[in-house]
Short mmCIF file of C-alpha atoms in Angstrom, two decimals:
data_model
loop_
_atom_site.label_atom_id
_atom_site.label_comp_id
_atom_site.label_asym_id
_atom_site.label_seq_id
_atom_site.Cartn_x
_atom_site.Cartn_y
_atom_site.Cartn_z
CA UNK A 247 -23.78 -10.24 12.29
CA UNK A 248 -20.68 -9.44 10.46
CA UNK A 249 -20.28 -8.44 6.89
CA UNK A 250 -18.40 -11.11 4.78
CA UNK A 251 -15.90 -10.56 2.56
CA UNK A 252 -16.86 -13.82 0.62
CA UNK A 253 -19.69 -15.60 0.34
CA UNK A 254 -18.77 -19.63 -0.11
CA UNK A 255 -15.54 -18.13 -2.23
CA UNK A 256 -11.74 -11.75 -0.72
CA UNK A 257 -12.03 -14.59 -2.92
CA UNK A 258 -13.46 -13.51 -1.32
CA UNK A 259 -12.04 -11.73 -2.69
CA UNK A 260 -11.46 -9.44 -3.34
CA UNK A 261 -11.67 -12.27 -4.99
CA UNK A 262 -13.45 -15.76 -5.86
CA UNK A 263 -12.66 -14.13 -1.85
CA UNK A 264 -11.27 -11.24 -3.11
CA UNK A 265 -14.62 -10.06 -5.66
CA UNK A 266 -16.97 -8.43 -3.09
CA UNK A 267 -19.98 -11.13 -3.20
CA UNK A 268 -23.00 -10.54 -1.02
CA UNK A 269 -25.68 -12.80 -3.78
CA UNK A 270 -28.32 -12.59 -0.53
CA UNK A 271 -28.53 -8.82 -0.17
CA UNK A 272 -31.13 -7.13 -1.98
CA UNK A 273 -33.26 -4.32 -1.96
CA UNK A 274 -36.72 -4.38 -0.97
CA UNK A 275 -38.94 -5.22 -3.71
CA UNK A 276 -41.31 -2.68 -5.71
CA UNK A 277 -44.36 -2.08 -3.72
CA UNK A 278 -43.22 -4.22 -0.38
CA UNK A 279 -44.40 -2.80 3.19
CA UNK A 280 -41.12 -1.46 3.72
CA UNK A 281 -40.39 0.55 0.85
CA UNK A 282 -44.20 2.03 0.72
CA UNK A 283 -45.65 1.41 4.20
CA UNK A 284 -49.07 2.21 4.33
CA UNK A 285 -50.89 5.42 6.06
CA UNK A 286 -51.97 2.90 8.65
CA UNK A 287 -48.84 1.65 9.92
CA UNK A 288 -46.60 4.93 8.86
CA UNK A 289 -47.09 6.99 12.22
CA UNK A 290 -46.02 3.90 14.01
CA UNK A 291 -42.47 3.50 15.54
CA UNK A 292 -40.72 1.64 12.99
CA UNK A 293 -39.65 -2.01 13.07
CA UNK A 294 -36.00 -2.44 14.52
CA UNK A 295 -33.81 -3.56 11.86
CA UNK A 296 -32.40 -6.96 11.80
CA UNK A 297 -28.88 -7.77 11.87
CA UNK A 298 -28.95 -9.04 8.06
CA UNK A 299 -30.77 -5.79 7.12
CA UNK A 300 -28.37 -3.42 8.60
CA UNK A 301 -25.38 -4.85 7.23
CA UNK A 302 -27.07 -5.07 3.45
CA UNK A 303 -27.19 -1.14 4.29
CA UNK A 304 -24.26 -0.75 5.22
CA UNK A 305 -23.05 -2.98 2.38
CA UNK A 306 -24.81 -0.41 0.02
CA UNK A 307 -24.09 3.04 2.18
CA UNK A 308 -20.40 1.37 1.72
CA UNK A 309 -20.48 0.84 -1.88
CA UNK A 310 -21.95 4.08 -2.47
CA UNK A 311 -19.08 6.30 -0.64
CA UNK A 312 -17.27 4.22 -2.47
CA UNK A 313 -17.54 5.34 -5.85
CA UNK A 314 -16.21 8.88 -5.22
CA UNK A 315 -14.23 8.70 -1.98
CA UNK A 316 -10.28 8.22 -1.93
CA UNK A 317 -9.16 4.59 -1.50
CA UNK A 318 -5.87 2.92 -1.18
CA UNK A 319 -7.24 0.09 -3.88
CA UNK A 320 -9.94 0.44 -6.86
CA UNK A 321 -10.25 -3.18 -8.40
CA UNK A 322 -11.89 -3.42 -11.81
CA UNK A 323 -14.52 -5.16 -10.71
CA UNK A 324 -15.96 -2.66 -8.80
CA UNK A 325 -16.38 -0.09 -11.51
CA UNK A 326 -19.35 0.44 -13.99
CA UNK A 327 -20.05 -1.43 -17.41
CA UNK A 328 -18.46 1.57 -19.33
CA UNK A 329 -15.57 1.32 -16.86
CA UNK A 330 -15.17 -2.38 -17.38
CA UNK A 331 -15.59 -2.14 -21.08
CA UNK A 332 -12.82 0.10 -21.68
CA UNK A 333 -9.94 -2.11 -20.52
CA UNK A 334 -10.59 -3.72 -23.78
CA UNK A 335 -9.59 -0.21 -25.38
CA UNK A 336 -6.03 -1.27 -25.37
CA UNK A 337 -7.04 -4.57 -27.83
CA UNK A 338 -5.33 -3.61 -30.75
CA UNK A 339 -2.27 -2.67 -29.46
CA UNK A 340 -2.57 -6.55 -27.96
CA UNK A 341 -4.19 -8.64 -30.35
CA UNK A 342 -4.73 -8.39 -34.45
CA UNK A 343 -8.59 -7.49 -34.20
CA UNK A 344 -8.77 -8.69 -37.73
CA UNK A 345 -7.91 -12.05 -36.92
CA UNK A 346 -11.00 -14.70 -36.60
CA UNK A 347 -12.66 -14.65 -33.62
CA UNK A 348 -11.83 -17.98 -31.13
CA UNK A 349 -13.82 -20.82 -30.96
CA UNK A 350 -13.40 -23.19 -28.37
CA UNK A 351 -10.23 -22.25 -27.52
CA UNK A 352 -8.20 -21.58 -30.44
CA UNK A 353 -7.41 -18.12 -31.22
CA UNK A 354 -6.79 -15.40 -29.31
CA UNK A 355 -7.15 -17.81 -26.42
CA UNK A 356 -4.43 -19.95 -27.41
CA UNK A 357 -2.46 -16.57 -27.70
CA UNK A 358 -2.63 -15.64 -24.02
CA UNK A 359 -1.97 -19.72 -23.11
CA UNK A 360 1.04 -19.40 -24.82
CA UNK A 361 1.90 -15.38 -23.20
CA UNK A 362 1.42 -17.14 -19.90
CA UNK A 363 3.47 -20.34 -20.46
CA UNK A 364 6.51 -18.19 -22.09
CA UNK A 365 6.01 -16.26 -18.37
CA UNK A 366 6.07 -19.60 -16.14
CA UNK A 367 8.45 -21.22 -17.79
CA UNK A 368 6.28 -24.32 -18.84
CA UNK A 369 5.88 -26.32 -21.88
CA UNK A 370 2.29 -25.45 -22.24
CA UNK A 371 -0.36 -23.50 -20.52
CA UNK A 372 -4.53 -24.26 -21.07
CA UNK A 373 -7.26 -21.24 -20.21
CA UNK A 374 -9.99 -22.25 -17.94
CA UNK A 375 -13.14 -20.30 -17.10
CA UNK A 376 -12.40 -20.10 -12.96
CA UNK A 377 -9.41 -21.58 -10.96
CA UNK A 378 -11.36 -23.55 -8.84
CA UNK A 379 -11.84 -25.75 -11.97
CA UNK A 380 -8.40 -25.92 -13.02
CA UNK A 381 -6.65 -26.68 -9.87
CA UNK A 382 -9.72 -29.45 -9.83
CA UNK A 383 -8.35 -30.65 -13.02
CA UNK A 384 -4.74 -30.64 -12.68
CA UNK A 385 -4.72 -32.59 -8.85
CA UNK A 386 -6.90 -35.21 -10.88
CA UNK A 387 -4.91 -35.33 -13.73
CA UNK A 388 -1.66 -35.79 -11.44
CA UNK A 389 -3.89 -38.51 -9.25
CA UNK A 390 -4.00 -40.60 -12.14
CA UNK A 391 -0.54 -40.31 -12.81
CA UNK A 392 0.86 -41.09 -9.20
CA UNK A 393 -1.91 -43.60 -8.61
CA UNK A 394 -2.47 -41.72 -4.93
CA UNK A 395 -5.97 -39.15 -4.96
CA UNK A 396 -4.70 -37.92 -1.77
CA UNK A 397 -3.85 -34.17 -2.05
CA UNK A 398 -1.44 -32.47 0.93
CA UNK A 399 -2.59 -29.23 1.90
CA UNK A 400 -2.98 -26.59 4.15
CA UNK A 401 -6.38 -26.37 5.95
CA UNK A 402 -7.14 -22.22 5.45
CA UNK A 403 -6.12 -23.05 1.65
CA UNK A 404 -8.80 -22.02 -0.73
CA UNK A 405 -10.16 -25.76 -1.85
CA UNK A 406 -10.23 -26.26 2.08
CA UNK A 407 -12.32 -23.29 2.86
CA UNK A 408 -14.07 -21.98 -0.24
CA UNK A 409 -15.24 -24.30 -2.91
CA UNK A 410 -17.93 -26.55 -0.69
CA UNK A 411 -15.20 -29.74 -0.74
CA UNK A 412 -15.21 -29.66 -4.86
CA UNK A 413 -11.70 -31.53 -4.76
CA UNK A 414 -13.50 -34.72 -2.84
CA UNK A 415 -17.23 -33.78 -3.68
CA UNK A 416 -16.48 -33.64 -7.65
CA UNK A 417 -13.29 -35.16 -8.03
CA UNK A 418 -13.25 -37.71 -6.18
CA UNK A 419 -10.24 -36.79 -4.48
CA UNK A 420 -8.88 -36.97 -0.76
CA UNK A 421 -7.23 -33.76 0.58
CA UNK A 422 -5.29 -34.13 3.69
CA UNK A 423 -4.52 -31.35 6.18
CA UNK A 424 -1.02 -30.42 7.15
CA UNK A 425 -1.57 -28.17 9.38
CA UNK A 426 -4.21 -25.67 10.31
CA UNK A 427 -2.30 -22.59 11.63
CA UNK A 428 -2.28 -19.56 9.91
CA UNK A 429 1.30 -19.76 8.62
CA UNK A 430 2.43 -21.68 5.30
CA UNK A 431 3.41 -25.71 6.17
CA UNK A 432 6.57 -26.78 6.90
CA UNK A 433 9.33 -29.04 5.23
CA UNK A 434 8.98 -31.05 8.55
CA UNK A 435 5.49 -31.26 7.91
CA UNK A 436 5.40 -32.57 4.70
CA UNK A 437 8.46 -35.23 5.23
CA UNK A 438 7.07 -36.44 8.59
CA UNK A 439 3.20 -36.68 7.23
CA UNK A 440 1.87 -39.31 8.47
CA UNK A 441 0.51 -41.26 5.58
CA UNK A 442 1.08 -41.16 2.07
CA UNK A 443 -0.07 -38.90 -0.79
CA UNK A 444 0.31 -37.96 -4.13
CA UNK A 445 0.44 -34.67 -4.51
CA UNK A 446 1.63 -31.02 -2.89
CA UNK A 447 -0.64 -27.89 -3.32
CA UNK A 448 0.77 -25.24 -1.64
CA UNK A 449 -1.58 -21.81 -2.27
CA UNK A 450 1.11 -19.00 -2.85
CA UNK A 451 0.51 -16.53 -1.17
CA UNK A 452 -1.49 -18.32 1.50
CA UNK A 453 -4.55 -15.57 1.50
CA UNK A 454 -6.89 -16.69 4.44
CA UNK A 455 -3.19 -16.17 6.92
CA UNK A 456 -2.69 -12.97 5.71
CA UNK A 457 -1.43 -13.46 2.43
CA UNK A 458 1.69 -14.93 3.33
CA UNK A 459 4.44 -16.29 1.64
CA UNK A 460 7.54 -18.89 2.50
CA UNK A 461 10.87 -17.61 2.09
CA UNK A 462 12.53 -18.36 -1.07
CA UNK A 463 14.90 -20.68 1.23
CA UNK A 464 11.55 -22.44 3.10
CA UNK A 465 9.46 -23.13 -0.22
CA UNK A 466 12.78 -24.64 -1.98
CA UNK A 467 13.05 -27.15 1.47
CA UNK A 468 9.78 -27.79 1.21
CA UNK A 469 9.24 -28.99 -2.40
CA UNK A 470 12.46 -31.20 -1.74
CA UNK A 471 10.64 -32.30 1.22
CA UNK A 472 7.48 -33.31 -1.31
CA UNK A 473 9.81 -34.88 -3.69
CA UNK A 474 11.98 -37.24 -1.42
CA UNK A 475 8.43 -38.65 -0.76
CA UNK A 476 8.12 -38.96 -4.49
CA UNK A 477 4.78 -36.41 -4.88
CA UNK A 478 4.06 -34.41 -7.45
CA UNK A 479 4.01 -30.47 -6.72
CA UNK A 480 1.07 -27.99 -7.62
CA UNK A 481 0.89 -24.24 -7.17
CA UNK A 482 -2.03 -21.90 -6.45
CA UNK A 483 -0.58 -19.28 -7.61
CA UNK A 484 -4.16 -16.97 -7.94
CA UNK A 485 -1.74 -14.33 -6.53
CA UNK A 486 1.49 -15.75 -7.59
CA UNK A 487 1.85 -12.78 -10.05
CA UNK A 488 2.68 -10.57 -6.97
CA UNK A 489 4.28 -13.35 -4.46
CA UNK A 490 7.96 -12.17 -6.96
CA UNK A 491 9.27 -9.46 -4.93
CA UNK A 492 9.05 -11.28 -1.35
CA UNK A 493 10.44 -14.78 -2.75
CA UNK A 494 13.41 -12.71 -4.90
CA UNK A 495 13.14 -14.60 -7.92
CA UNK A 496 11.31 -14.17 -11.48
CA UNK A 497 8.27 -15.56 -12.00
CA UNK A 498 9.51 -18.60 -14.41
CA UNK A 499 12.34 -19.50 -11.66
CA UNK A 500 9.19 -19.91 -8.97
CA UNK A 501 7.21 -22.08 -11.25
CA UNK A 502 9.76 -24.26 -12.24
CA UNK A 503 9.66 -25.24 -8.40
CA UNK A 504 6.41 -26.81 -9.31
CA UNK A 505 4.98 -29.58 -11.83
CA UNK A 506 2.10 -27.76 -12.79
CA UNK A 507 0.94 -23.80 -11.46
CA UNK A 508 -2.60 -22.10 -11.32
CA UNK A 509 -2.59 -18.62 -11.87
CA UNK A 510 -5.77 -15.94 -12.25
CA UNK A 511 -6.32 -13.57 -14.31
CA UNK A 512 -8.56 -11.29 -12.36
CA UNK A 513 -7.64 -10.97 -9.26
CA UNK A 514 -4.30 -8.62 -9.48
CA UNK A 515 -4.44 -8.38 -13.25
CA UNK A 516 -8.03 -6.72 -13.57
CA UNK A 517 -9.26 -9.22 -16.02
CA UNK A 518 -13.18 -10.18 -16.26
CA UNK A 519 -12.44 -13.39 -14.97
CA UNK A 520 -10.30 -16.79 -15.44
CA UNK A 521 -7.22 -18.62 -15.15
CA UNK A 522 -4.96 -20.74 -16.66
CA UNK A 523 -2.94 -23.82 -16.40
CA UNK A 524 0.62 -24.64 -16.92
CA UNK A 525 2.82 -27.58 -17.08
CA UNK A 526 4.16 -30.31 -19.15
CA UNK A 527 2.44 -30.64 -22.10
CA UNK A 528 1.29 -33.95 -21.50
CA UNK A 529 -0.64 -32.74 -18.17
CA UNK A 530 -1.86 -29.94 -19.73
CA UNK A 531 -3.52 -31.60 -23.11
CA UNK A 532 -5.15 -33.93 -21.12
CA UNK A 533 -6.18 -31.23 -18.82
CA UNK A 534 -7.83 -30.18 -22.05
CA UNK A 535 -9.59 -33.14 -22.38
CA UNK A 536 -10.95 -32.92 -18.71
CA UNK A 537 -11.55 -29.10 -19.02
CA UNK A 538 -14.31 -30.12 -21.90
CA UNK A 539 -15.85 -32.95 -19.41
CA UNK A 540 -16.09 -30.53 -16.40
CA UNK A 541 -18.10 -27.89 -18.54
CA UNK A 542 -15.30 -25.42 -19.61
CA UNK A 543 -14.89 -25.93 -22.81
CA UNK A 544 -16.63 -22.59 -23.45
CA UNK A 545 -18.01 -21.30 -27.06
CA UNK A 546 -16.19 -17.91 -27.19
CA UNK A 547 -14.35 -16.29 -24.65
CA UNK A 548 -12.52 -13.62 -26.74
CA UNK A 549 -13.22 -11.03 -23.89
CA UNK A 550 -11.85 -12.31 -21.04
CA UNK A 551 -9.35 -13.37 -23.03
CA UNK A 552 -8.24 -9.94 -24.08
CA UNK A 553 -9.07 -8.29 -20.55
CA UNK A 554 -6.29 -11.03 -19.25
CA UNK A 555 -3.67 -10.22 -22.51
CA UNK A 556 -4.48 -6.07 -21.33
CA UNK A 557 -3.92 -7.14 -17.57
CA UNK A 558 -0.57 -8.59 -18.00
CA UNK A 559 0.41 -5.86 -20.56
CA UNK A 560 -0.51 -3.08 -17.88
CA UNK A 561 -0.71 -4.62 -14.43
CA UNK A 562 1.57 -7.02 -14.36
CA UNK A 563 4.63 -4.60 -14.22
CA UNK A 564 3.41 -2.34 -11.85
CA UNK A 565 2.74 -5.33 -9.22
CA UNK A 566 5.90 -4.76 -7.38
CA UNK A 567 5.25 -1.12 -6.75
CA UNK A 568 1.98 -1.87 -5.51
CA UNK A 569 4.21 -4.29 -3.01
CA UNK A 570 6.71 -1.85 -2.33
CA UNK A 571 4.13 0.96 -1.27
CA UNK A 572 2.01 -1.30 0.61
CA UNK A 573 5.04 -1.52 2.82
CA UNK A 574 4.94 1.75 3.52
CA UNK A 575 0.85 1.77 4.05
CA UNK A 576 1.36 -0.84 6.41
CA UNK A 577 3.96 0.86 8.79
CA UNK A 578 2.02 3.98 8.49
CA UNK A 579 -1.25 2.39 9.84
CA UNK A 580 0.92 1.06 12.69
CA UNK A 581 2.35 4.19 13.32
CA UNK A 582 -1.03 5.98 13.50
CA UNK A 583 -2.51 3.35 15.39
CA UNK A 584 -0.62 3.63 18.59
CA UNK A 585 -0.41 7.48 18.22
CA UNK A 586 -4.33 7.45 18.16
CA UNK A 587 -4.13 5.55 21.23
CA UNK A 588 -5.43 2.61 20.80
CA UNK A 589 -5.42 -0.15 22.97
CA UNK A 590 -4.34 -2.66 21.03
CA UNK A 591 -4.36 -3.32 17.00
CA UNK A 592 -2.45 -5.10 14.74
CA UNK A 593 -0.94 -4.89 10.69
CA UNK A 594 -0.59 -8.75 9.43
CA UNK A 595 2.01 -9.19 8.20
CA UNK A 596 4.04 -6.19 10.05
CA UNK A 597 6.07 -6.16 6.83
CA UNK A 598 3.36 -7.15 3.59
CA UNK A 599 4.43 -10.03 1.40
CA UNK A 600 2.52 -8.94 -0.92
CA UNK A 601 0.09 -5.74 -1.94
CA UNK A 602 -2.45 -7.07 0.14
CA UNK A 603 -2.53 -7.59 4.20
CA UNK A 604 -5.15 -8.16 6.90
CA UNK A 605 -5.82 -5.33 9.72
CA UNK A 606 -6.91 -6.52 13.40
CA UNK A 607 -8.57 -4.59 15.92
CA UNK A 608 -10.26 -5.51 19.08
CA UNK A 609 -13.75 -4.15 18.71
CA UNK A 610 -16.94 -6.03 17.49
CA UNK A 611 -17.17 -5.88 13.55
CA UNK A 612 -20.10 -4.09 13.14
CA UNK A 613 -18.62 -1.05 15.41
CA UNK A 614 -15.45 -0.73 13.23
CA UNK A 615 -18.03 -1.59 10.10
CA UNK A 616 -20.23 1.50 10.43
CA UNK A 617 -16.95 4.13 12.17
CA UNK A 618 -15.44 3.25 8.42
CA UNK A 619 -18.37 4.12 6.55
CA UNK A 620 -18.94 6.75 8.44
CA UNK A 621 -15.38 7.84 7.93
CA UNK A 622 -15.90 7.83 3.82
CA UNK A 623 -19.64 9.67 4.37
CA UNK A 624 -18.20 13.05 6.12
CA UNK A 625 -14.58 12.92 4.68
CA UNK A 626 -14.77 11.33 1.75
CA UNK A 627 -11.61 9.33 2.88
CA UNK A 628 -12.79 5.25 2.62
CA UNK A 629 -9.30 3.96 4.59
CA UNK A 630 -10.84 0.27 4.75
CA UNK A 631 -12.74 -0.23 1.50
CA UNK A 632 -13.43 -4.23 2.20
CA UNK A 633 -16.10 -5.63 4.64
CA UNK A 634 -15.26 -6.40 8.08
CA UNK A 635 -15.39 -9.77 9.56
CA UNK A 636 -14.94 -11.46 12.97
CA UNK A 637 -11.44 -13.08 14.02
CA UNK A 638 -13.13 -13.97 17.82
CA UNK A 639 -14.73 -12.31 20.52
CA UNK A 640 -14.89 -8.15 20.13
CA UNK A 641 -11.74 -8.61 17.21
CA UNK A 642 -12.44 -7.55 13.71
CA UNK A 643 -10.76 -7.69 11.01
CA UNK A 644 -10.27 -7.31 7.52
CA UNK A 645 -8.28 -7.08 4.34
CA UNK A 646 -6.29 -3.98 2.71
CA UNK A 647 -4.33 -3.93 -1.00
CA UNK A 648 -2.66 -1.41 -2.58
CA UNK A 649 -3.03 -0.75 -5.88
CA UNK A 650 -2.66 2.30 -8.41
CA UNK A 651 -4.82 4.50 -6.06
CA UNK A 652 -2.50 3.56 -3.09
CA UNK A 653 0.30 5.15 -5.11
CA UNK A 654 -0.77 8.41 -4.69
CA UNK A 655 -0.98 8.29 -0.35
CA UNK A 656 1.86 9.40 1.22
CA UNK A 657 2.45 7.65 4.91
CA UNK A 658 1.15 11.23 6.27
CA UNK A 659 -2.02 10.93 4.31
CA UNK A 660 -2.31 7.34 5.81
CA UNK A 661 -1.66 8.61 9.32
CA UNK A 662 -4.52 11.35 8.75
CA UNK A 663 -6.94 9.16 7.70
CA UNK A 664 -6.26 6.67 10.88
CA UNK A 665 -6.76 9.83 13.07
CA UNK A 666 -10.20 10.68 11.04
CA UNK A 667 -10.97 6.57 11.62
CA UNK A 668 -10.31 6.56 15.41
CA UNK A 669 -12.16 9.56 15.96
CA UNK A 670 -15.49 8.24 14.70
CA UNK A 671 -14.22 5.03 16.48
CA UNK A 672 -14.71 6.06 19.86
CA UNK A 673 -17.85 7.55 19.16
CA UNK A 674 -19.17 4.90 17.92
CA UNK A 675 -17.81 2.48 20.95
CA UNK A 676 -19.93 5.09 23.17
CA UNK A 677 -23.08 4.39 21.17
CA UNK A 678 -25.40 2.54 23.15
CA UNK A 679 -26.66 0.96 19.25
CA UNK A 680 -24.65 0.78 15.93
CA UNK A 681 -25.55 4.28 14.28
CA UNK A 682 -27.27 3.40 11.18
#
């Protein structure tokens, strides 16, 4: 069994993919056989472990090294209460702390809506407690509009793969696959689709491909394509903060492709959680109105809201560096690849899109699992902080970003650590079990 970056939405995700979510993986509980085993049964050869129960421990062995081994990427939500809480140290140089505390929205929430509509380029932007309930929103708000529930997309996008069919299951809506391979859909595609629909979502970057991104050239030929066929245009843009330096424009000239554009605050930007909404004003007060119906309309949410405000104040700018450098982690892991030898591996993209990429190599998960835990246990070097995952028979794979810790590797230090991986590699291929 493989350990999952996600666990029904790296997310994911990282998150929804990319936060790490394991909910089934527990310890054993206070007094259980395992954790105490009596004097009868302790001289006895112990149970072999299941599959489940060696990855939970590996989960944890992982999460432990972890903490004070060096890593290309340290997310916010990985670190401690105390860690969390003081992102919200920066407050008052953000927000008048004197000022009323929000109430269903007004506020300091309606502060950041209209921080992240100035940034887009839209009319008007609405907060919403998770993304998958604002993209939910604004394909049903544009449904009624167009008079079509059908929804174009891609099949690896996230509705498709990691929120249990919400868009047909709750909304009532119809999504319709252009195409399933792992690269972002075609003008073509959309102009020669076979049957009608009434609106484009196109998840920028595409994160289940690789985190991949159009050209600046594709994307405008295929929202032309979407419009000669009179459809309305929607962004996932739950990475779209980073998706600037690949496409070559600001941020406000990439939304304005777009009627309406979903972005999160917590996945790049470190925030404790949410998104927001942006588009016409008319779309997005009535997304209001359907943000109260679907549960959102939240009592107080003045520390999210301020984690987002400090996450666009600090992170925000530093995104393309973290783009930049992953560049250079990427052709360094290449590099040190084939100079350890191995038979065959693989950097997608060769050349990142964004901070983030996906790493292939052709071994069974749970080898390459326990070699990089291993790795982060003797050296205190955790190259591959996220789980690993299967992409088919004996390949593995999983995901790498570069953030403010990734500044600090050079491509040597990269290099090194591959070397350090490999080595416990091979040992670990030569195991007749996984080491645990």
């Amino acid at each position: 069994m493989t350990e999952s970056a996600e666990q029904g939405g790296q997310g994911s995700e990282p998150g929804e993919h990319s936060a790490e979510r394991l909910p089934e993986e527990h310890s054993p509980e206070e007094g259980s056989a395992e954790e105490h085993p009596s004097e009868e049964h302790s001289a006895e050869q112990p149970e072999p472990l299941s599959d489940e129960e060696r990855r939970v421990r590996r989960y944890k062995r992982r999460m432990s090294a972890y903490r004070s081994a060096r890593v290309l990427s340290r997310p916010g939500f990985r670190g401690t209460l105390r860690e969390r809480l003081a992102v919200l140290d920066a407050a008052p140089d953000l927000y008048d702390l004197d000022e009323a505390s929000d109430v269903y929205g007004d506020g300091v929430v309606e502060a950041l809506e209209r921080k992240v509509a100035g940034l887009l380029g839209k009319e008007a932007a609405a907060f919403f407690p998770t993304g998958t309930m604002a993209q939910q929103v604004a394909l049903r708000c544009w449904a009624g509009r167009t008079g079509d529930g059908a929804v174009a997309l891609h099949a690896m996008s996230h509705p498709e793969v990691h929120e249990r069919h919400a868009l047909s299951q709750v909304s009532g809506l119809r999504p319709v696959r252009l195409t399933g391979e792992p690269r972002q859909p075609t003008a073509e595609e959309v102009r020669d689709f076979a049957e009608p629909f009434g609106a484009l979502m196109l998840e920028l970057p595409l994160r289940d491909a690789g985190f991949l991104l159009p050209s600046w050239e594709e994307l405008c030929e295929v929202v032309a394509a979407a419009r000669e066929r009179d459809a309305v245009v929607h962004f996932d843009g739950a990475r779209l903060w980073e998706s600037a330096v690949h496409l070559g424009r600001p941020l406000d000239e990439i939304a304005d492709l777009a009627d309406s554009v979903y972005v999160s605050f917590y996945k790049s930007l470190d925030g404790y959680g949410g998104a927001a909404l942006a588009g016409p004003k008319t779309l997005v007060d009535e997304a209001r109105t359907w943000r109260h119906r679907y549960g959102g309309q939240v009592f107080q949410q003045f520390p999210t809201a301020l984690s987002a405000l400090a996450g666009l104040e600090r992170e925000l700018p530093r995104l393309p560096e973290y783009v930049r450098h992953a560049r250079v982690v990427a052709a360094a892991l290449r590099e040190g690849f084939a100079a350890a030898g191995l038979p065959w591996a693989r950097v997608h993209p060769e050349v990142p899109h964004t901070n983030a990429f996906q790493v292939w190599l052709p071994y069974d998960p749970d080898v390459v699992a326990e070699a990089a835990v291993r790795q982060a246990e003797e050296t205190n070097t955790l190259l591959f902080t996220n789980p690993w995952d299967a992409k088919g028979p004996a390949v593995a794979y999983t995901e790498v970003d570069v953030r403010a810790a990734g500044l600090e590797w050079t491509a040597g230090d990269v290099k090194a650590a591959v070397s350090q991986f490999v080595a416990r590699l091979n040992e670990e291929v030569g195991k007749p079990e996984v080491r645990e």
